[in-house]
Short mmCIF file of C-alpha atoms (C1' of nucleotides) in Angstrom, two decimals:
data_model
loop_
_atom_site.label_atom_id
_atom_site.label_comp_id
_atom_site.label_asym_id
_atom_site.label_seq_id
_atom_site.Cartn_x
_atom_site.Cartn_y
_atom_site.Cartn_z
CA MET A 1 10.30 -31.91 -7.60
CA PRO A 2 13.44 -29.61 -7.87
CA ALA A 3 15.36 -28.26 -4.74
CA GLN A 4 14.22 -24.63 -3.58
CA ALA A 5 17.43 -22.84 -5.50
CA SER A 6 16.63 -19.94 -3.34
CA PRO A 7 15.04 -18.68 -0.03
CA LYS A 8 11.48 -16.92 -0.78
CA PHE A 9 13.65 -13.94 1.32
CA ARG A 10 15.89 -12.92 2.77
CA ARG A 11 16.45 -11.65 6.67
CA ARG A 12 18.51 -8.33 6.38
CA LYS A 13 17.56 -6.19 9.45
CA ALA A 14 20.22 -2.96 8.17
CA GLU A 15 19.92 -2.34 4.61
CA ARG A 16 16.20 -2.37 4.64
CA PRO A 17 15.63 1.22 5.60
CA GLY A 18 17.48 1.83 3.03
CA GLU A 19 16.54 0.24 0.28
CA ILE A 20 12.55 1.32 1.66
CA VAL A 21 13.87 4.70 1.92
CA GLU A 22 15.42 4.48 -1.94
CA ALA A 23 11.83 3.59 -3.74
CA ALA A 24 10.02 5.24 -2.11
CA LEU A 25 11.69 8.35 -3.13
CA ALA A 26 11.87 7.31 -6.53
CA VAL A 27 8.06 6.53 -6.41
CA PHE A 28 7.02 9.55 -4.80
CA ALA A 29 9.14 11.48 -6.89
CA GLU A 30 7.30 10.08 -9.56
CA LYS A 31 3.78 10.08 -8.45
CA GLY A 32 3.35 12.72 -5.34
CA PHE A 33 2.05 11.54 -1.64
CA ALA A 34 -1.13 10.98 -2.28
CA ALA A 35 -1.11 9.02 -5.95
CA ALA A 36 1.99 6.56 -4.42
CA ARG A 37 0.55 3.43 -3.30
CA LEU A 38 2.28 1.32 -0.80
CA ASP A 39 2.54 -1.70 -2.67
CA GLU A 40 4.35 -0.29 -5.22
CA ILE A 41 7.48 1.21 -3.44
CA ALA A 42 6.90 -2.78 -1.49
CA ALA A 43 7.72 -4.25 -4.67
CA ARG A 44 10.58 -1.71 -6.28
CA ALA A 45 12.59 -2.20 -2.68
CA GLY A 46 11.84 -5.99 -3.11
CA VAL A 47 9.77 -6.49 -0.14
CA SER A 48 5.87 -7.16 0.52
CA LYS A 49 4.14 -4.20 1.91
CA GLY A 50 4.06 -5.72 5.65
CA ALA A 51 8.08 -5.71 5.61
CA LEU A 52 7.53 -1.87 5.39
CA TYR A 53 5.74 -1.00 8.65
CA LEU A 54 8.56 -3.28 10.23
CA TYR A 55 10.56 0.14 9.43
CA PHE A 56 8.16 2.89 9.44
CA ALA A 57 4.83 3.35 11.48
CA THR A 58 2.69 5.36 9.22
CA LYS A 59 2.58 6.43 5.22
CA GLU A 60 3.31 9.91 5.75
CA ASP A 61 6.30 8.84 8.04
CA LEU A 62 8.35 7.43 5.39
CA PHE A 63 7.32 10.22 3.38
CA ARG A 64 9.13 12.17 6.22
CA ALA A 65 11.97 9.57 6.25
CA VAL A 66 12.73 10.20 2.37
CA VAL A 67 12.12 14.70 2.89
CA GLU A 68 15.56 13.47 5.37
CA GLN A 69 17.60 11.87 3.36
CA ALA A 70 16.79 13.74 0.39
CA ILE A 71 17.65 17.24 2.17
CA ALA A 72 21.25 15.96 3.92
CA PRO A 73 23.33 15.77 1.73
CA ASN A 74 22.05 19.18 0.08
CA VAL A 75 22.72 20.79 3.46
CA GLN A 76 26.17 20.51 2.88
CA MET A 77 26.76 21.29 -0.28
CA VAL A 78 25.39 24.68 0.99
CA ARG A 79 26.86 25.46 3.67
CA ALA A 80 30.33 24.43 1.84
CA MET A 81 29.78 26.59 -1.19
CA ILE A 82 29.41 29.37 1.14
CA ALA A 83 31.63 28.12 2.95
CA ALA A 84 34.52 27.63 0.42
CA HIS A 85 33.95 31.80 -1.10
CA PRO A 86 34.49 34.80 1.22
CA GLY A 87 35.60 36.54 -1.39
CA PRO A 88 34.80 38.25 -4.12
CA ILE A 89 31.12 37.16 -4.19
CA ARG A 90 31.30 37.28 -7.87
CA ASP A 91 33.17 33.85 -7.57
CA LEU A 92 30.71 31.62 -5.99
CA LEU A 93 28.27 32.92 -8.31
CA ARG A 94 29.74 31.45 -10.99
CA LEU A 95 30.40 28.39 -9.44
CA VAL A 96 26.87 28.04 -9.39
CA PRO A 97 26.02 26.22 -12.78
CA GLU A 98 28.42 23.49 -12.26
CA ARG A 99 27.07 23.08 -8.72
CA ILE A 100 23.60 23.08 -9.67
CA ALA A 101 24.14 20.16 -12.60
CA ALA A 102 25.79 18.01 -9.85
CA ILE A 103 23.27 17.45 -7.70
CA ALA A 104 20.74 17.46 -10.54
CA ALA A 105 22.52 15.12 -12.28
CA ALA A 106 22.44 13.07 -8.81
CA LEU A 107 18.93 12.96 -7.56
CA PRO A 108 15.90 13.58 -8.72
CA VAL A 109 14.89 17.01 -8.48
CA GLY A 110 12.32 17.94 -10.11
CA GLY A 111 10.20 15.16 -8.61
CA VAL A 112 11.14 15.81 -4.76
CA ILE A 113 10.39 19.52 -5.87
CA LYS A 114 7.42 18.73 -7.00
CA MET A 115 6.29 16.37 -5.00
CA VAL A 116 6.95 19.25 -2.20
CA ILE A 117 5.32 22.74 -3.40
CA GLY A 118 2.19 20.03 -4.82
CA GLU A 119 1.59 18.04 -0.95
CA ALA A 120 2.83 21.36 0.45
CA GLY A 121 -0.45 22.09 1.55
CA ASN A 122 -2.16 18.56 3.01
CA PHE A 123 1.42 18.21 5.22
CA PRO A 124 2.23 21.23 6.67
CA GLU A 125 4.74 20.10 9.12
CA LEU A 126 6.51 18.19 6.58
CA ALA A 127 6.86 21.84 4.02
CA ARG A 128 7.97 23.50 7.32
CA VAL A 129 10.49 20.20 7.20
CA TRP A 130 11.59 20.57 4.30
CA HIS A 131 11.83 25.49 5.05
CA ASP A 132 13.39 25.13 8.48
CA ARG A 133 16.32 22.56 7.18
CA LEU A 134 17.10 23.46 3.31
CA VAL A 135 15.86 26.30 2.33
CA ALA A 136 16.19 28.54 4.86
CA HIS A 137 19.33 27.47 4.95
CA ALA A 138 20.19 28.11 1.50
CA LEU A 139 18.68 31.01 1.02
CA GLY A 140 19.95 32.71 4.75
CA GLY A 141 23.52 31.52 3.16
CA LEU A 142 22.97 33.39 -0.09
CA SER A 143 21.36 36.13 1.43
CA GLU A 144 23.88 36.59 3.76
CA ALA A 145 26.81 36.27 1.14
CA ILE A 146 25.52 38.93 -0.89
CA ALA A 147 24.31 41.70 2.07
CA ALA A 148 28.14 41.45 3.19
CA ALA A 149 29.37 42.18 -0.89
CA GLN A 150 27.17 44.96 -0.44
CA ALA A 151 28.89 45.90 2.98
CA ARG A 152 32.16 45.72 0.74
CA GLY A 153 31.15 47.62 -2.02
CA GLU A 154 30.92 44.78 -4.64
CA VAL A 155 26.48 44.64 -4.90
CA LYS A 156 24.67 47.95 -5.70
CA SER A 157 21.98 48.46 -3.20
CA GLY A 158 18.29 46.44 -2.43
CA ASP A 159 17.27 43.36 -0.72
CA PRO A 160 19.61 40.70 -0.61
CA ARG A 161 17.05 38.30 -0.02
CA THR A 162 15.30 39.18 -2.89
CA TYR A 163 18.34 38.61 -4.56
CA ALA A 164 18.96 35.08 -3.29
CA LEU A 165 15.69 34.54 -4.42
CA GLN A 166 16.08 36.37 -8.55
CA LEU A 167 19.93 34.27 -8.73
CA ILE A 168 17.99 30.86 -8.28
CA ALA A 169 14.79 30.84 -9.43
CA PRO A 170 14.93 30.06 -12.92
CA VAL A 171 16.96 27.27 -12.49
CA LEU A 172 14.26 25.96 -10.15
CA ILE A 173 12.20 26.90 -12.93
CA GLY A 174 13.73 25.15 -15.49
CA VAL A 175 13.87 21.97 -13.19
CA ILE A 176 10.90 21.72 -12.83
CA TRP A 177 9.86 22.80 -16.80
CA ASP A 178 11.83 19.65 -17.53
CA GLU A 179 9.39 17.48 -15.16
CA THR A 180 6.45 19.09 -16.27
CA PHE A 181 6.14 20.47 -19.20
CA ALA A 182 9.21 18.41 -21.62
CA PRO A 183 7.52 15.15 -21.21
CA VAL A 184 4.55 16.20 -22.93
CA GLY A 185 6.41 17.61 -25.76
CA ALA A 186 7.51 20.95 -25.01
CA GLU A 187 10.94 21.90 -26.09
CA PRO A 188 13.21 21.51 -22.70
CA PHE A 189 15.42 23.34 -20.97
CA ASP A 190 19.17 22.91 -20.95
CA VAL A 191 19.69 23.84 -17.19
CA VAL A 192 23.42 24.55 -17.27
CA GLN A 193 22.61 26.92 -19.63
CA ILE A 194 19.89 28.82 -18.48
CA ALA A 195 22.13 29.21 -15.24
CA ARG A 196 25.64 30.94 -16.76
CA GLN A 197 23.26 33.15 -18.99
CA HIS A 198 21.81 34.09 -16.50
CA VAL A 199 24.68 34.69 -13.30
CA GLU A 200 26.19 36.46 -16.67
CA ALA A 201 22.64 39.10 -16.62
CA MET A 202 22.83 39.05 -13.02
CA LEU A 203 26.42 39.46 -12.50
CA SER A 204 26.24 42.76 -14.20
CA GLY A 205 22.60 43.96 -12.89
CA MET A 206 23.13 43.42 -9.67
CA LEU A 207 27.34 44.20 -8.77
CA VAL A 208 29.03 47.53 -8.66
CA GLU A 209 30.88 48.41 -12.52
CA GLU A 210 34.03 47.49 -10.62
CA ALA A 211 33.41 44.33 -8.46
CA ARG A 212 32.68 42.61 -12.35
CA GLY A 213 35.39 40.47 -14.42
CA MET B 1 -46.98 22.49 10.11
CA PRO B 2 -46.15 26.20 8.73
CA ALA B 3 -46.05 26.35 5.36
CA GLN B 4 -43.17 25.97 3.75
CA ALA B 5 -40.82 28.90 3.39
CA SER B 6 -38.48 28.19 1.05
CA PRO B 7 -37.94 25.20 -1.60
CA LYS B 8 -35.66 23.10 -0.82
CA PHE B 9 -33.90 23.74 -4.18
CA ARG B 10 -34.46 25.71 -7.61
CA ARG B 11 -34.11 24.18 -10.88
CA ARG B 12 -31.12 26.82 -12.61
CA LYS B 13 -29.63 24.78 -15.00
CA ALA B 14 -27.74 27.66 -17.28
CA GLU B 15 -26.44 29.35 -13.91
CA ARG B 16 -25.34 25.60 -12.74
CA PRO B 17 -22.52 25.04 -14.47
CA GLY B 18 -20.20 28.07 -14.12
CA GLU B 19 -21.14 27.80 -10.25
CA ILE B 20 -20.09 23.99 -9.81
CA VAL B 21 -16.59 25.55 -11.90
CA GLU B 22 -15.40 28.02 -9.26
CA ALA B 23 -16.45 25.89 -6.42
CA ALA B 24 -14.25 23.42 -7.85
CA LEU B 25 -11.37 26.12 -9.26
CA ALA B 26 -11.45 26.62 -5.19
CA VAL B 27 -11.55 23.65 -3.67
CA PHE B 28 -8.50 21.92 -6.17
CA ALA B 29 -5.85 24.60 -6.09
CA GLU B 30 -6.33 24.50 -2.14
CA LYS B 31 -5.92 20.47 -2.26
CA GLY B 32 -4.41 19.09 -5.06
CA PHE B 33 -6.64 17.28 -7.35
CA ALA B 34 -6.15 13.61 -5.42
CA ALA B 35 -6.60 15.74 -2.14
CA ALA B 36 -10.16 17.25 -3.28
CA ARG B 37 -13.73 15.49 -2.42
CA LEU B 38 -16.71 16.10 -5.03
CA ASP B 39 -18.82 15.99 -1.95
CA GLU B 40 -16.97 19.12 -0.72
CA ILE B 41 -17.23 20.96 -4.13
CA ALA B 42 -19.96 20.37 -4.97
CA ALA B 43 -22.00 21.65 -0.87
CA ARG B 44 -19.48 24.99 -1.96
CA ALA B 45 -21.75 25.00 -4.85
CA GLY B 46 -24.69 24.42 -3.27
CA VAL B 47 -25.73 21.37 -4.79
CA SER B 48 -25.30 17.67 -4.60
CA LYS B 49 -22.67 15.55 -5.22
CA GLY B 50 -25.27 13.93 -7.92
CA ALA B 51 -25.89 17.22 -9.69
CA LEU B 52 -22.41 17.20 -10.24
CA TYR B 53 -23.15 14.36 -12.54
CA LEU B 54 -25.77 15.79 -14.53
CA TYR B 55 -22.95 18.13 -15.86
CA PHE B 56 -19.57 16.59 -15.51
CA ALA B 57 -19.10 12.61 -16.47
CA THR B 58 -16.08 12.82 -14.43
CA LYS B 59 -13.63 13.83 -11.59
CA GLU B 60 -11.43 14.67 -14.36
CA ASP B 61 -13.61 15.73 -16.39
CA LEU B 62 -14.68 18.77 -13.99
CA PHE B 63 -10.55 19.20 -13.44
CA ARG B 64 -10.59 19.72 -17.20
CA ALA B 65 -13.09 22.71 -17.38
CA VAL B 66 -11.39 24.05 -14.01
CA VAL B 67 -8.77 24.42 -16.36
CA GLU B 68 -9.61 25.72 -19.14
CA GLN B 69 -11.70 28.43 -16.23
CA ALA B 70 -8.68 29.74 -15.39
CA ILE B 71 -7.18 29.23 -18.95
CA ALA B 72 -8.71 31.66 -20.50
CA PRO B 73 -8.31 34.72 -18.71
CA ASN B 74 -4.90 34.93 -18.59
CA VAL B 75 -4.25 34.38 -22.55
CA GLN B 76 -6.00 37.55 -22.72
CA MET B 77 -3.97 39.69 -20.64
CA VAL B 78 -0.86 38.24 -22.24
CA ARG B 79 -1.48 39.40 -25.34
CA ALA B 80 -2.54 42.55 -24.43
CA MET B 81 0.68 43.33 -23.19
CA ILE B 82 2.45 42.31 -25.36
CA ALA B 83 0.45 43.53 -28.59
CA ALA B 84 0.06 46.71 -26.20
CA HIS B 85 4.33 47.22 -26.61
CA PRO B 86 5.96 47.08 -30.18
CA GLY B 87 8.20 49.49 -29.20
CA PRO B 88 11.75 49.56 -26.68
CA ILE B 89 11.48 46.70 -24.77
CA ARG B 90 12.81 48.60 -21.42
CA ASP B 91 8.55 49.67 -21.46
CA LEU B 92 7.52 46.74 -21.86
CA LEU B 93 9.02 44.97 -18.90
CA ARG B 94 8.46 47.03 -16.67
CA LEU B 95 4.66 47.01 -16.80
CA VAL B 96 5.41 43.43 -15.69
CA PRO B 97 5.66 44.17 -12.07
CA GLU B 98 1.52 46.08 -12.20
CA ARG B 99 0.23 42.93 -14.19
CA ILE B 100 1.23 40.29 -11.98
CA ALA B 101 0.08 41.68 -8.80
CA ALA B 102 -3.78 41.96 -10.87
CA ILE B 103 -3.91 38.55 -11.49
CA ALA B 104 -1.91 37.52 -8.25
CA ALA B 105 -5.45 39.56 -6.72
CA ALA B 106 -8.13 37.62 -9.17
CA LEU B 107 -7.35 34.63 -8.92
CA PRO B 108 -5.97 31.95 -7.04
CA VAL B 109 -2.60 31.66 -9.14
CA GLY B 110 -0.46 29.92 -6.26
CA GLY B 111 -3.63 27.26 -5.60
CA VAL B 112 -3.46 26.80 -9.28
CA ILE B 113 0.22 26.90 -10.28
CA LYS B 114 0.74 24.05 -7.24
CA MET B 115 -3.09 21.71 -8.88
CA VAL B 116 -0.42 22.15 -12.28
CA ILE B 117 3.08 21.31 -10.95
CA GLY B 118 1.57 18.58 -8.60
CA GLU B 119 -0.70 16.99 -11.02
CA ALA B 120 0.86 17.29 -14.80
CA GLY B 121 3.06 13.30 -13.90
CA ASN B 122 -0.64 11.78 -13.07
CA PHE B 123 -1.82 13.78 -15.61
CA PRO B 124 -0.43 14.46 -18.47
CA GLU B 125 -2.74 15.23 -21.27
CA LEU B 126 -3.56 17.89 -19.20
CA ALA B 127 -0.28 19.74 -19.03
CA ARG B 128 -0.06 19.38 -22.16
CA VAL B 129 -3.74 21.87 -22.21
CA TRP B 130 -2.17 24.17 -19.95
CA HIS B 131 1.09 24.02 -22.20
CA ASP B 132 0.01 24.70 -25.31
CA ARG B 133 -3.57 27.28 -24.29
CA LEU B 134 -1.08 29.45 -22.26
CA VAL B 135 2.60 28.51 -21.17
CA ALA B 136 3.52 28.09 -25.25
CA HIS B 137 1.88 31.59 -25.91
CA ALA B 138 3.42 33.60 -23.22
CA LEU B 139 6.81 32.54 -22.77
CA GLY B 140 6.77 32.79 -26.88
CA GLY B 141 5.10 36.23 -27.34
CA LEU B 142 7.79 37.05 -25.25
CA SER B 143 10.55 35.28 -26.73
CA GLU B 144 9.86 37.19 -29.88
CA ALA B 145 9.31 40.39 -28.33
CA ILE B 146 12.88 39.61 -27.16
CA ALA B 147 14.53 38.49 -30.23
CA ALA B 148 12.96 41.64 -31.77
CA ALA B 149 14.47 44.14 -29.78
CA GLN B 150 18.05 42.32 -30.43
CA ALA B 151 17.19 42.24 -33.73
CA ARG B 152 16.34 46.24 -33.21
CA GLY B 153 19.97 46.55 -31.03
CA GLU B 154 18.50 46.68 -28.17
CA VAL B 155 19.11 43.90 -25.93
CA LYS B 156 21.95 41.36 -25.57
CA SER B 157 23.24 38.62 -27.44
CA GLY B 158 21.73 35.24 -25.79
CA ASP B 159 19.11 33.02 -26.36
CA PRO B 160 15.81 34.78 -26.52
CA ARG B 161 13.28 32.36 -24.73
CA THR B 162 16.43 31.90 -21.86
CA TYR B 163 16.02 35.84 -21.08
CA ALA B 164 11.97 34.75 -21.02
CA LEU B 165 12.51 32.64 -18.44
CA GLN B 166 15.64 34.51 -16.08
CA LEU B 167 12.78 37.70 -16.66
CA ILE B 168 9.48 35.70 -14.92
CA ALA B 169 10.79 32.95 -13.17
CA PRO B 170 11.12 34.69 -9.92
CA VAL B 171 8.14 36.04 -9.94
CA LEU B 172 6.50 33.10 -10.03
CA ILE B 173 8.92 31.15 -7.64
CA GLY B 174 8.17 34.46 -5.11
CA VAL B 175 4.31 32.84 -5.80
CA ILE B 176 4.83 29.38 -5.00
CA TRP B 177 7.02 31.01 -2.16
CA ASP B 178 3.93 32.89 -0.39
CA GLU B 179 1.77 29.69 -0.69
CA THR B 180 3.71 26.38 -0.34
CA PHE B 181 5.86 28.16 2.92
CA ALA B 182 4.39 31.54 3.72
CA PRO B 183 1.19 28.97 5.41
CA VAL B 184 4.25 27.74 7.33
CA GLY B 185 5.35 30.56 9.27
CA ALA B 186 8.34 31.44 6.72
CA GLU B 187 8.65 35.33 6.53
CA PRO B 188 6.87 35.56 2.61
CA PHE B 189 8.15 37.74 -0.34
CA ASP B 190 6.69 40.66 -1.50
CA VAL B 191 5.73 40.30 -5.34
CA VAL B 192 5.41 42.81 -6.66
CA GLN B 193 8.77 43.86 -4.87
CA ILE B 194 10.58 40.94 -6.43
CA ALA B 195 8.69 42.10 -10.21
CA ARG B 196 10.13 46.17 -9.81
CA GLN B 197 14.26 44.66 -8.16
CA HIS B 198 14.13 42.10 -10.62
CA VAL B 199 12.99 43.86 -14.40
CA GLU B 200 15.81 46.73 -12.76
CA ALA B 201 18.75 44.57 -12.40
CA MET B 202 17.90 42.30 -15.56
CA LEU B 203 17.03 46.22 -17.47
CA SER B 204 21.22 46.95 -16.79
CA GLY B 205 21.95 42.86 -16.79
CA MET B 206 20.17 42.45 -20.60
CA LEU B 207 20.03 45.49 -22.46
CA VAL B 208 22.74 47.36 -23.73
CA GLU B 209 24.36 51.21 -22.53
CA GLU B 210 22.22 52.62 -25.04
CA ALA B 211 18.85 51.33 -24.72
CA ARG B 212 18.92 51.43 -20.99
CA GLY B 213 17.20 54.65 -19.26
"C1'" DC C 1 21.84 -30.65 14.65
"C1'" DG C 2 17.12 -28.75 17.67
"C1'" DG C 3 15.03 -26.03 18.92
"C1'" DT C 4 14.13 -20.13 19.94
"C1'" DT C 5 14.11 -15.66 17.63
"C1'" DT C 6 12.19 -12.67 14.45
"C1'" DA C 7 12.71 -11.27 9.78
"C1'" DA C 8 8.92 -11.04 6.52
"C1'" DT C 9 5.26 -12.93 4.26
"C1'" DA C 10 0.21 -13.15 3.08
"C1'" DA C 11 -4.41 -12.81 3.81
"C1'" DC C 12 -7.27 -10.30 5.91
"C1'" DC C 13 -10.23 -5.49 7.05
"C1'" DA C 14 -11.83 -1.10 7.89
"C1'" DG C 15 -13.51 2.91 5.39
"C1'" DC C 16 -13.37 6.24 2.70
"C1'" DC C 17 -14.72 8.38 -1.49
"C1'" DA C 18 -15.91 7.91 -6.90
"C1'" DG C 19 -20.14 7.32 -9.65
"C1'" DT C 20 -24.97 5.26 -9.92
"C1'" DC C 21 -29.87 6.06 -9.48
"C1'" DA C 22 -35.07 5.37 -8.32
"C1'" DG C 23 -37.23 8.22 -6.13
"C1'" DT C 24 -38.42 13.71 -5.35
"C1'" DT C 25 -39.77 18.13 -6.33
"C1'" DA C 26 -39.52 22.44 -8.79
"C1'" DC C 27 -41.07 24.73 -13.06
"C1'" DC C 28 -44.53 25.04 -16.71
"C1'" DA C 29 -47.73 24.54 -20.08
"C1'" DG C 30 -52.12 24.34 -20.74
"C1'" DC D 1 -55.61 23.46 -11.21
"C1'" DT D 2 -52.82 19.64 -12.33
"C1'" DG D 3 -49.94 16.69 -15.69
"C1'" DG D 4 -45.13 16.39 -17.56
"C1'" DT D 5 -41.40 16.81 -17.84
"C1'" DA D 6 -36.52 17.47 -16.64
"C1'" DA D 7 -33.06 19.28 -12.72
"C1'" DC D 8 -32.24 17.69 -8.74
"C1'" DT D 9 -31.28 14.82 -4.41
"C1'" DG D 10 -28.95 11.43 -1.35
"C1'" DA D 11 -28.89 6.86 0.66
"C1'" DC D 12 -26.47 3.27 -1.20
"C1'" DT D 13 -21.67 0.43 -3.69
"C1'" DG D 14 -17.77 -1.39 -5.59
"C1'" DG D 15 -13.90 -1.27 -5.70
"C1'" DC D 16 -9.35 0.27 -3.86
"C1'" DT D 17 -5.96 0.94 -0.15
"C1'" DG D 18 -3.56 1.85 3.70
"C1'" DG D 19 -2.61 -0.73 8.20
"C1'" DT D 20 -3.02 -5.43 10.88
"C1'" DT D 21 -1.70 -10.34 12.18
"C1'" DA D 22 -1.26 -14.99 12.01
"C1'" DT D 23 0.85 -17.44 10.12
"C1'" DT D 24 5.61 -19.08 7.14
"C1'" DA D 25 10.83 -19.45 7.30
"C1'" DA D 26 15.85 -17.65 7.71
"C1'" DA D 27 19.30 -17.21 10.59
"C1'" DC D 28 21.33 -18.25 14.87
"C1'" DC D 29 23.22 -20.43 19.23
"C1'" DG D 30 24.23 -24.04 22.84
#
DNA sequence: CGGTTTAATAACCAGCCAGTCAGTTACCAG
DNA sequence: CTGGTAACTGACTGGCTGGTTATTAAACCG
């Protein structure tokens, strides 16, 4: 019998939670909450299912941790973007495409969005966390920036919150499209291209003559 | 023993499938595919679970029937909308809000969209049916109308398919918002108001000067 | 080293639910 | 009225999966 080259497991209390959450993010984004199997998450994290329960009390608890992890960097990003552009709003709006592309490259945004939309009905507190911690901040911040620009006379009259929604909606739908229909043969959308074309159209649509450029 | 006033069930072979599909639409829209219980669908259709299997082979089969039923009236609507406006494209675009409001009132649109987005990953052929039978027609039709308008010199340069996406995205996101975040305390969006404000902005953004009005 | 602690495993359980089927009952034809 | 048919029921089951636990072994310490 050959000598045992490597032990059958390692004790790594500190690293486990992060690895498990990362694996869970991937599986949840791929399958959604209900269809995700704890065994698969455990396997991808290189751990047994029992080990999951050393760090997370329930499947839902793990889901919450995933949402928190997915949320944190995005909130940061939104705040930074708004704060960095107190000036003419067209500069802020023109920056949107690159930022969106950056997050979309770093995280499985589409999968996460799908997950939240699909499971919101069955896990309301989850939708609440998602809304309060991320969406409200992003939409609220953008709305305020638009309202301020209206006060400065840069933006035409109209509901600022609706303007904010109008601005980001096509990008979101583009991401969802690529996740939903592209895998079954539909022509994918180039999200950055959507963002660029849309920003230009919206600048014409919502800015007063003098504020364009 | 009192006389049997009413029988414990009726034989209604013709009506059953429609009633079952209707009940299933409601439950699937509410819960999604995985979380929907066949017992609940059966109960809402006023039938036992066993009866479901007289008309549909599997749960997935029933899901397919529901998708078909949810698709049909919308295809009709899209075709009619495009066909009715060969003329200046701004007339077509201005009509969008009322039409959207009409369908949103008639069907659980938000629930259906959630269902499709949420389950697309686990049921690819479903996403394919949905895309090929409805979404491709709607987006394609609108794209063609926009391309034609470009050829007539009404619309600025830019990708017509992207323009089409830009036009409908805010309304879709509005519907999804009301379904996802409004139930947990977020301020809902008025979808018709979104549509109106967005159409005005997009008219300025995508039409050339002379084609506005 | 040997003893102790505890991270991690793997076999296990309980309950839920899609799908089945033997029996029941409405309906109809003669 | 009666016998035949098939629509319908509802109790059942097999498998799956979230969650538990008895056991094992890695790591640490004196």
